Amino acid sequence: MSIGSGYRGAWGKGIAVFLAAAGCFLLRGLPSRVTALAARPPLLAFVAEDRSPAGMELLKPASGVWPLSSFLEDEGGETDPAYRVWLAERDAGAAEAAKGTVTEAGAAAGDAPGQETAGTGEADGGEAAAGGEAPAESGSPAAGPGTAGEAVQASGEPAMAATEVRGTLYTAEQLADFEFVKKTFFYVHKSTTVYPEQLDASVLLGKDMTLPESGEPQVLLFHTHGSEAFSDSEEGNPDMTVVGVGNYLAELLETQYGIRVIHNTEVFPYSDSYSLALDMVERTLAEHPSIQVTIDLHRDSGGHDVVDVNGKPTAPIMLFNGMCQTPDGPLEDVENPYLLDNLAFNFQMKLKGEAYYPGLMLRTFLKAYRYNQHVLPRATLIEVGTENNTFEEARNAMEPLADLLYKVLRGK
């Protein structure tokens, strides 16, 4: 054998050993590397999602770290944060492109596009309780309102009211599409269903939710779960719970917008909270017949999302409707004569929120039960932030929320 052939043999063996070692190294961490690649918004997962659903199945990693199947939008499953960012960026681009298209109905309501993310809110916390209600989460008491009519600008517009539409207004064609409205503005929990006649945008936007100015109380603010707290709440300090957040909302409505509020800070036992809250609401309405709005303010549970509103870190807001029906039909003995009015009140607020405060409002959550929304046409349940948001982030959310309530109730 020649010297040259010996060198060639050694070279060949060396290359073979190198390739084998490199192959082992690459294969050893392949599942998590594929997952990491797929989790990056511009790359593989979104090409596969758009062009090859079958390809997504082939790319599922064995590691279980954000498998590609979790990128699919499902009924309440977790979604990779990177995918959520990508969705938000995609929708922001679509919203920018659609800007300026207005409808007569949309302009009247200040409509704009919905968000991709929706919390579980009252929905995922329990089965039907006494009276057909279902539990949600947890909060506690604090201090109250100031003097009505303060901080109103010379123009007659409250100082904190947003006057510039920064979101997107929808066309009449979009709002006439039941599937578009349902997917864009609502999250329908598996416990319930919704019918086209219940989400007819022309009907919901045509309902008059305004109230005349009055020196009497018009809003009852309360907390079915008054012990719900936030990530930095001080134990035993009710001023740093959802009721403390409610104190700020009551103050803003009175001092900034001239809307008088009765704020009930009672903390109900969780196991019977909806029944006890209903007793309180009915007593209060009997004592103060001027009240036309009930707001059950809660704190949601889940992730930690923050949006920028006027330069302040702000917890997202989610509106909530009980539908009194399952996919099989209406619930027995759980009726709500104001169901369409409740939907209209939230829908008008949601659209104005997306127009004036894009990014703030999550999709409105729909669930089977009633949640004490049968007491008035303008009855709503509102979730602010989660246990992972700070008290300040939740408190900051009351500033746009007070403005949205003002815009709907005063027809602005």
XYZ file of C-alpha atoms in Angstrom:
412
model
C 0.000 0.000 0.000
C 1.324 3.443 -0.933
C 1.813 6.293 1.525
C -0.825 8.328 -0.367
C -3.454 5.656 -0.039
C -2.676 5.397 3.690
C -3.299 9.100 4.145
C -6.518 8.839 2.151
C -7.715 5.980 4.367
C -6.953 7.939 7.536
C -8.699 11.009 6.111
C -11.757 8.970 5.273
C -11.953 7.476 8.742
C -11.468 10.899 10.336
C -14.237 12.439 8.264
C -16.540 9.529 9.085
C -15.887 9.909 12.828
C -16.445 13.687 12.602
C -19.737 13.305 10.737
C -20.957 10.664 13.175
C -20.129 12.880 16.168
C -21.767 15.910 14.558
C -24.835 13.860 13.733
C -25.181 12.661 17.319
C -24.822 16.220 18.602
C -27.443 17.576 16.248
C -29.931 14.786 16.807
C -29.606 14.831 20.588
C -31.336 18.214 20.959
C -33.410 18.131 17.782
C -36.929 18.124 19.299
C -36.388 21.213 21.435
C -34.472 22.963 18.637
C -37.326 22.338 16.217
C -39.734 23.678 18.829
C -37.626 26.756 19.471
C -37.455 27.468 15.753
C -41.177 26.974 15.352
C -41.925 29.283 18.267
C -40.325 32.247 16.551
C -43.031 34.289 14.802
C -41.383 34.819 11.381
C -40.337 31.221 10.877
C -41.522 27.681 10.406
C -44.721 27.441 12.418
C -46.554 30.191 10.620
C -45.561 29.002 7.151
C -46.806 25.561 8.140
C -49.991 27.004 9.623
C -50.835 28.925 6.473
C -49.749 26.387 3.866
C -49.563 22.901 5.268
C -51.563 21.757 8.318
C -50.208 18.257 7.724
C -46.679 19.666 7.909
C -47.422 20.988 11.388
C -48.167 17.476 12.585
C -44.861 16.222 11.185
C -43.004 18.973 13.036
C -44.419 18.214 16.495
C -41.446 17.706 18.815
C -41.212 14.911 21.336
C -39.988 17.288 24.025
C -43.438 18.725 24.737
C -42.044 22.266 24.929
C -44.675 24.338 23.129
C -45.536 21.670 20.521
C -46.788 23.079 17.255
C -50.319 21.876 17.916
C -50.543 24.474 20.690
C -50.264 27.214 18.108
C -53.729 26.375 16.834
C -56.485 28.639 18.122
C -58.722 26.336 20.145
C -61.485 26.591 22.684
C -59.497 27.821 25.635
C -56.215 25.908 25.335
C -52.923 27.604 26.098
C -51.109 29.296 23.272
C -47.406 29.994 22.922
C -46.669 33.608 23.906
C -44.620 34.076 20.739
C -47.629 33.098 18.673
C -49.810 35.562 20.549
C -47.309 38.314 19.804
C -47.347 37.354 16.153
C -51.156 37.382 16.121
C -51.211 40.835 17.702
C -48.718 42.177 15.174
C -50.670 40.603 12.320
C -53.939 42.130 13.485
C -52.326 45.502 14.122
C -51.158 45.502 10.501
C -54.613 44.532 9.290
C -56.193 47.207 11.466
C -53.854 49.852 10.067
C -54.691 48.784 6.538
C -58.420 48.940 7.236
C -58.266 52.319 8.979
C -60.684 54.886 7.777
C -63.416 52.541 6.559
C -66.487 53.631 8.472
C -70.103 52.623 8.589
C -73.047 54.609 9.751
C -73.624 52.060 12.527
C -69.930 51.742 13.277
C -69.319 55.475 13.482
C -72.213 55.885 15.870
C -70.781 53.272 18.200
C -67.084 54.020 17.762
C -66.382 50.512 16.496
C -62.964 48.973 16.004
C -61.374 45.545 15.742
C -61.368 42.933 18.486
C -58.428 41.276 20.181
C -57.188 37.751 19.675
C -56.697 36.962 23.338
C -59.504 36.249 25.776
C -59.281 35.306 29.434
C -61.405 32.670 31.078
C -62.940 35.070 33.530
C -66.046 34.055 35.430
C -66.347 31.175 33.045
C -63.804 28.665 34.225
C -64.414 28.938 37.905
C -67.318 26.658 38.603
C -70.591 24.935 37.973
C -74.053 26.442 38.392
C -74.683 27.683 41.901
C -77.966 28.544 43.621
C -80.310 30.453 41.358
C -78.604 29.167 38.232
C -75.467 31.230 38.713
C -71.877 30.011 38.513
C -68.873 31.153 40.535
C -65.934 32.976 39.051
C -62.946 34.244 41.008
C -61.980 36.274 44.185
C -61.414 40.586 45.860
C -62.401 43.218 49.126
C -63.524 46.848 50.463
C -62.222 50.416 50.195
C -63.059 54.130 50.070
C -65.345 56.060 47.805
C -66.362 58.823 45.431
C -65.719 62.526 45.284
C -67.795 65.483 44.147
C -69.702 65.116 40.911
C -68.878 67.480 38.073
C -65.252 68.281 38.957
C -62.540 68.307 36.265
C -64.898 69.031 33.363
C -63.301 71.053 30.582
C -64.722 74.335 29.372
C -65.839 72.537 26.190
C -68.109 70.363 28.309
C -65.967 67.253 27.690
C -64.523 65.629 30.841
C -60.768 66.116 31.184
C -59.977 62.397 30.924
C -62.291 61.598 28.007
C -60.507 60.345 24.881
C -61.462 62.407 21.836
C -59.229 60.857 19.166
C -60.135 57.572 17.476
C -56.935 55.541 17.310
C -58.429 52.183 16.475
C -60.239 50.958 13.376
C -63.867 51.470 12.419
C -65.645 48.579 10.754
C -67.743 48.603 7.623
C -71.446 47.771 7.589
C -70.626 44.673 5.561
C -68.261 43.381 8.252
C -70.723 44.029 11.067
C -73.514 42.287 9.134
C -71.498 39.051 9.055
C -72.465 36.910 12.055
C -69.350 34.724 11.897
C -67.098 37.774 11.624
C -68.750 39.468 14.607
C -68.652 36.291 16.705
C -64.999 35.517 15.975
C -63.746 39.090 16.229
C -65.551 40.333 19.326
C -66.564 37.286 21.365
C -65.176 34.165 22.993
C -67.939 31.533 23.205
C -67.286 29.085 26.020
C -68.086 25.421 25.322
C -70.830 25.509 27.981
C -73.008 27.756 25.835
C -73.800 28.807 22.291
C -74.902 31.973 20.528
C -77.334 32.501 17.657
C -77.222 35.012 14.786
C -80.238 36.919 16.134
C -78.400 37.434 19.426
C -75.351 38.965 17.752
C -77.125 41.068 15.146
C -74.874 44.130 15.245
C -77.544 46.434 13.810
C -79.880 45.466 16.664
C -77.202 45.704 19.367
C -75.954 49.069 18.122
C -79.502 50.328 17.661
C -80.423 49.872 21.326
C -80.336 53.153 23.231
C -78.086 52.648 26.248
C -77.828 56.345 27.120
C -79.036 57.886 30.360
C -79.941 61.531 31.014
C -77.767 63.457 33.449
C -79.036 63.168 36.990
C -78.151 64.197 40.503
C -79.390 60.832 41.749
C -77.315 57.614 41.824
C -77.394 55.880 38.451
C -74.742 53.159 38.909
C -74.457 50.362 41.455
C -70.878 49.069 41.592
C -70.241 45.877 43.562
C -68.019 42.794 43.720
C -69.481 39.293 43.913
C -65.946 38.093 44.711
C -64.697 40.916 46.860
C -61.509 39.226 48.070
C -59.759 39.025 44.685
C -56.281 40.493 44.928
C -53.282 41.200 42.713
C -49.641 40.134 42.534
C -48.399 42.826 44.940
C -51.487 43.198 47.141
C -50.786 43.434 50.852
C -52.476 40.648 52.748
C -55.321 41.988 54.846
C -55.370 45.343 53.056
C -58.749 45.644 51.290
C -57.632 48.833 49.543
C -55.318 46.741 47.344
C -57.931 44.250 46.176
C -60.499 44.438 43.391
C -62.672 46.549 45.696
C -59.857 49.071 46.013
C -59.791 49.181 42.218
C -63.552 49.736 42.326
C -63.059 52.683 44.671
C -61.042 54.403 41.964
C -63.657 53.650 39.300
C -66.403 55.109 41.506
C -64.280 58.193 42.164
C -63.578 58.732 38.464
C -67.203 58.326 37.425
C -68.274 60.903 39.996
C -65.492 63.481 39.806
C -64.563 63.262 36.137
C -67.855 62.387 34.488
C -70.595 63.524 36.863
C -72.160 60.049 37.131
C -73.225 59.252 40.699
C -72.327 55.812 42.023
C -73.274 53.638 44.970
C -70.288 51.393 45.657
C -71.057 48.325 47.740
C -67.835 46.978 49.250
C -69.307 43.960 50.981
C -67.303 40.715 50.753
C -69.574 37.690 50.275
C -68.705 34.102 51.220
C -67.443 32.542 48.011
C -69.610 29.409 48.118
C -72.865 31.395 48.018
C -71.582 34.641 46.568
C -73.963 35.051 43.615
C -77.107 34.423 45.676
C -75.985 36.817 48.416
C -74.904 39.442 45.883
C -78.317 39.208 44.197
C -80.062 39.838 47.510
C -77.933 42.945 48.006
C -78.555 44.176 44.449
C -82.319 43.763 44.722
C -82.415 45.593 48.081
C -80.290 48.431 46.707
C -82.419 48.803 43.574
C -85.568 48.933 45.728
C -84.006 51.651 47.914
C -82.598 53.622 44.950
C -84.921 53.309 41.941
C -82.786 55.882 40.081
C -80.099 53.215 39.534
C -80.050 52.051 35.903
C -76.637 50.334 35.722
C -75.088 47.475 37.698
C -71.367 46.713 37.402
C -70.011 43.542 38.993
C -66.259 44.186 38.940
C -63.965 41.159 39.165
C -60.345 40.203 38.696
C -59.673 37.454 36.148
C -57.110 34.642 36.416
C -54.444 33.529 33.970
C -51.436 35.186 32.380
C -49.885 38.615 32.775
C -50.745 41.002 29.966
C -50.089 44.733 30.100
C -51.008 47.401 27.561
C -49.922 51.007 27.356
C -52.761 53.481 27.846
C -51.730 57.129 27.887
C -48.217 56.117 28.901
C -49.379 54.011 31.863
C -48.985 50.219 32.269
C -52.568 48.978 32.194
C -54.216 45.609 32.787
C -56.545 44.438 30.006
C -60.315 44.513 30.491
C -62.728 41.752 29.556
C -66.504 42.111 29.464
C -68.648 39.088 30.313
C -72.184 37.954 29.448
C -74.190 35.047 30.822
C -76.289 33.568 27.999
C -78.779 31.477 30.048
C -78.397 28.675 27.497
C -76.313 25.634 26.667
C -75.662 24.191 23.182
C -78.784 22.056 23.817
C -81.067 25.025 24.464
C -82.230 27.408 27.231
C -81.483 26.592 30.854
C -84.560 25.774 32.895
C -85.581 28.377 35.493
C -82.692 30.662 34.461
C -84.258 33.438 32.417
C -83.018 36.891 31.542
C -85.540 39.242 29.918
C -82.707 41.725 29.337
C -80.295 39.365 27.582
C -80.159 41.361 24.320
C -79.891 44.629 26.255
C -77.001 43.249 28.313
C -75.278 42.131 25.099
C -75.905 45.535 23.528
C -74.466 47.397 26.527
C -71.273 45.341 26.440
C -71.046 45.357 22.636
C -71.252 49.135 22.459
C -68.621 49.444 25.185
C -66.395 46.895 23.472
C -66.520 48.711 20.126
C -65.815 52.080 21.685
C -62.955 50.519 23.618
C -61.398 49.196 20.441
C -61.840 52.557 18.735
C -60.422 54.783 21.469
C -58.192 52.376 23.414
C -56.945 49.722 20.963
C -55.356 46.788 22.749
C -57.227 47.332 26.020
C -60.308 45.161 25.509
C -60.184 41.382 25.302
C -62.929 39.524 23.479
C -66.213 39.488 25.406
C -66.627 36.159 27.192
C -69.938 34.289 26.824
C -70.921 31.478 29.202
C -74.044 29.476 29.938
C -75.355 30.943 33.182
C -76.881 34.292 34.200
C -74.514 36.002 36.669
C -77.190 38.333 38.064
C -77.428 40.206 34.774
C -81.212 39.824 34.678
C -81.792 42.716 37.066
C -81.462 45.599 34.570
C -80.954 46.214 30.841
C -77.589 47.837 31.614
C -76.125 45.073 33.783
C -72.570 43.963 33.168
C -69.807 41.881 34.678
C -66.277 43.169 34.048
C -62.933 41.445 34.581
C -59.816 43.557 35.083
C -56.389 41.924 34.865
C -55.403 38.691 36.605
C -53.685 37.638 39.810
C -50.414 38.239 37.961
C -51.105 41.919 37.287
C -50.105 44.514 39.843
C -52.633 46.596 41.717
C -51.398 49.690 39.881
C -51.948 48.052 36.477
C -55.520 47.145 37.444
C -56.166 50.571 38.946
C -54.877 52.276 35.788
C -57.461 50.317 33.772
C -60.249 52.179 35.552
C -59.359 55.399 33.723
C -60.253 54.129 30.225
C -63.107 52.036 31.658
C -64.723 55.099 33.259
C -64.423 56.925 29.943
C -66.014 54.026 28.041
C -68.938 53.909 30.476
C -69.343 57.672 30.055
C -69.269 57.439 26.255
C -71.999 54.780 26.182
C -74.170 56.183 28.962
C -73.955 59.766 27.701
C -73.970 58.912 23.998
C -70.549 60.397 23.232
